[in-house]
């Protein structure tokens, strides 16, 4: 298999891979920002005082977490047009990725907040701080240190999950491999190149994850 | 019109149940094989042989660093060019087993490492062989840290199994995809698909949470 490995074809397809690499980066980045926002809002609703909002956020989080991303993707891809909502494929894809990761971010943020000792909140109340002041100055700065690693872990998952977008014919890294396979019938060249690009992203995020952890421990020690 | 489609959908319910059966078969087989291989690799990874540890580490990184969809394509499209012809079903089981084994390997290894060193030292002092130490001293204690994330991993396995619909395994997701071509009500069709996954995953998620709480209580008692 490997002796017939055709590097020339890979070089020829490099511009396509570069374009697709950027597309994967761009769509995952957008979805990541959206997901963190969705996560903060959903977590705030879940932990907040309003019961109906809390139940709503709970249903959202649980239903996302107990169904596969691919099903959610198809749900929006085939479902939104029946409601008369027409988006380009990539928008549908980013929406599905955002909502999916958003539910996981909500859980990560929640466990970070709940890991802070309740004495901290009580001390905040005793000092006359309101809910937002307590969150802003006491809870969140501490919770962030606890959550940075799982958050980056979820970012890695999100980048990998973006490969599913190829199944609704969005042009990204996995789709580039499929194109090379169907154009030239060279699956080894196509998908192994795709895998290498994902590995580059993976090792970058992994390195960043351990780097940030060292920095945070360093800060705590002072 | 909607009620007509609903009746159509209800008529294809048997296909959905067949799909559910396929999902359970694929995930169940991979669960058994993946747990077995994962435990063996995890024990080796926590062991003393540096070379084997490094090899398993590289394997885990390769699997974690690439999307599952790409792994499925590599196994399904590239192995045939190496002379290994595979049907969709065995290819799916191999891909899922490989994925699950790599994750369980890390869970088991970190569980074993978390057992205090004094335990195995005391066992050596009592004249237990390596196998006896593992079997009677280390593993039973490590199981407390291993079991909750293990069940969580099974939930991921069921959800990830939806991806193998891309190579034509007729699981719940594939049945949904086929049905939506005939019954163009995406929300309804994939709502049903999601419900079926929910029915499988939600009890498992709760089981994982329950075990986690239970095991923590046991840990604090020590």
Coordinates of C-alpha atoms in Angstrom, one line a residue, chain A residues 38-200:
Chain A
X38 CA -24.3 29.5 24.7
X39 CA -22.6 27.6 27.6
X40 CA -22.5 30.7 29.8
X41 CA -26.1 31.7 29.1
X42 CA -27.4 28.1 29.6
X43 CA -25.4 27.6 32.8
X44 CA -26.6 31.0 34.1
X45 CA -30.2 29.9 33.4
X46 CA -29.7 26.5 34.9
X47 CA -28.2 27.8 38.2
X48 CA -30.4 30.9 38.3
X49 CA -33.4 31.6 40.6
X50 CA -36.1 31.5 37.9
X51 CA -37.5 27.9 37.9
X52 CA -39.0 27.8 34.4
X53 CA -35.7 29.0 32.8
X54 CA -33.8 26.5 34.9
X55 CA -36.0 23.6 33.7
X56 CA -35.7 24.9 30.1
X57 CA -31.9 25.0 30.2
X58 CA -31.9 21.5 31.8
X59 CA -34.0 20.1 29.0
X60 CA -31.7 21.7 26.4
X61 CA -28.5 20.4 28.1
X62 CA -29.8 16.8 28.7
X63 CA -31.3 16.4 25.2
X64 CA -28.1 17.6 23.5
X65 CA -26.0 15.3 25.7
X66 CA -28.0 12.2 25.1
X67 CA -28.2 12.4 21.3
X68 CA -25.4 12.2 18.8
X69 CA -24.1 15.3 17.1
X70 CA -24.7 13.7 13.6
X71 CA -28.4 13.4 14.5
X72 CA -28.6 17.0 15.6
X73 CA -26.8 18.1 12.4
X74 CA -29.4 16.2 10.3
X75 CA -32.2 17.5 12.5
X76 CA -31.2 21.1 11.5
X77 CA -30.2 20.3 8.0
X78 CA -33.4 18.5 7.0
X79 CA -35.6 20.2 9.6
X80 CA -35.0 24.0 9.2
X81 CA -36.1 24.0 5.5
X82 CA -39.5 22.5 6.5
X83 CA -40.0 25.5 8.8
X84 CA -39.3 27.7 5.8
X85 CA -35.8 28.7 7.1
X86 CA -33.2 28.5 4.4
X87 CA -29.6 28.8 5.5
X88 CA -26.4 28.0 3.5
X89 CA -25.1 24.6 4.6
X90 CA -22.1 26.0 6.5
X91 CA -24.4 28.2 8.7
X92 CA -26.5 25.2 9.6
X93 CA -23.4 23.3 10.4
X94 CA -22.0 26.0 12.6
X95 CA -25.3 26.3 14.4
X96 CA -25.4 22.6 15.1
X97 CA -21.8 22.6 16.3
X98 CA -22.4 25.7 18.5
X99 CA -25.5 24.3 20.2
X100 CA -23.9 20.9 20.7
X101 CA -20.7 22.2 22.3
X102 CA -22.7 24.9 24.1
X103 CA -24.5 22.2 26.2
X104 CA -21.1 20.6 27.1
X105 CA -19.6 24.0 28.0
X106 CA -22.6 24.7 30.2
X107 CA -21.9 21.6 32.2
X108 CA -18.1 22.4 32.4
X109 CA -18.8 25.9 33.7
X110 CA -21.4 24.6 36.1
X111 CA -19.1 22.0 37.6
X112 CA -16.4 24.8 37.9
X113 CA -18.8 27.1 39.7
X114 CA -20.1 24.4 42.0
X115 CA -16.6 23.3 42.9
X116 CA -16.2 26.7 44.7
X117 CA -16.8 26.4 48.4
X118 CA -20.2 27.8 49.5
X119 CA -18.3 29.8 52.2
X120 CA -17.0 32.0 49.4
X121 CA -20.6 33.0 48.4
X122 CA -21.6 33.5 52.0
X123 CA -18.6 35.7 52.6
X124 CA -19.6 37.7 49.5
X125 CA -23.1 38.1 50.8
X126 CA -21.8 39.1 54.2
X127 CA -19.7 41.8 52.5
X128 CA -22.8 43.2 50.9
X129 CA -22.1 42.1 47.3
X130 CA -25.0 41.4 45.0
X131 CA -25.3 38.4 42.7
X132 CA -23.4 39.9 39.8
X133 CA -20.6 41.3 41.9
X134 CA -20.1 37.9 43.6
X135 CA -20.0 36.2 40.3
X136 CA -17.6 38.7 38.7
X137 CA -15.2 39.2 41.6
X138 CA -15.3 36.0 43.6
X139 CA -16.8 32.9 41.9
X140 CA -15.8 33.2 38.2
X141 CA -12.1 34.1 38.7
X142 CA -11.7 31.0 40.8
X143 CA -13.9 28.8 38.6
X144 CA -12.0 29.7 35.5
X145 CA -8.8 28.1 36.8
X146 CA -10.7 24.9 37.4
X147 CA -12.3 24.8 34.0
X148 CA -9.6 25.9 31.6
X149 CA -8.4 22.3 31.0
X150 CA -11.8 20.7 30.3
X151 CA -12.7 23.7 28.2
X152 CA -9.7 23.2 26.0
X153 CA -10.5 19.5 25.9
X154 CA -13.9 20.3 24.6
X155 CA -12.3 22.6 22.0
X156 CA -10.3 19.6 20.7
X157 CA -13.6 17.6 20.6
X158 CA -15.2 20.5 18.7
X159 CA -12.5 20.6 16.0
X160 CA -12.8 16.9 15.5
X161 CA -16.6 17.0 15.5
X162 CA -16.4 19.6 12.7
X163 CA -15.4 16.7 10.4
X164 CA -19.1 15.6 10.5
X165 CA -20.0 18.7 8.5
X166 CA -18.5 17.0 5.5
X167 CA -21.6 14.7 5.5
X168 CA -23.8 17.6 4.6
X169 CA -21.4 18.5 1.8
X170 CA -19.6 21.4 3.5
X171 CA -16.1 21.9 2.2
X172 CA -13.6 21.2 5.0
X173 CA -10.7 18.9 5.8
X174 CA -12.6 15.6 5.7
X175 CA -14.4 16.6 2.6
X176 CA -11.0 17.3 0.9
X177 CA -10.1 13.7 1.6
X178 CA -13.4 12.5 0.2
X179 CA -12.9 14.6 -3.0
X180 CA -9.4 13.2 -3.5
X181 CA -10.8 9.7 -3.0
X182 CA -13.7 10.2 -5.5
X183 CA -11.7 12.1 -8.1
X184 CA -8.6 10.0 -8.3
X185 CA -9.6 6.9 -6.2
X186 CA -6.7 7.4 -3.8
X187 CA -8.2 7.0 -0.4
X188 CA -4.9 6.4 1.4
X189 CA -3.5 9.7 0.1
X190 CA -6.7 11.5 0.7
X191 CA -7.6 10.5 4.2
X192 CA -4.1 10.2 5.7
X193 CA -3.3 13.7 4.6
X194 CA -6.6 14.8 6.2
X195 CA -5.6 13.0 9.4
X196 CA -2.2 14.7 9.4
X197 CA -3.9 18.2 9.3
X198 CA -6.2 17.2 12.2
X199 CA -3.2 16.0 14.2
X200 CA -1.4 19.3 13.7

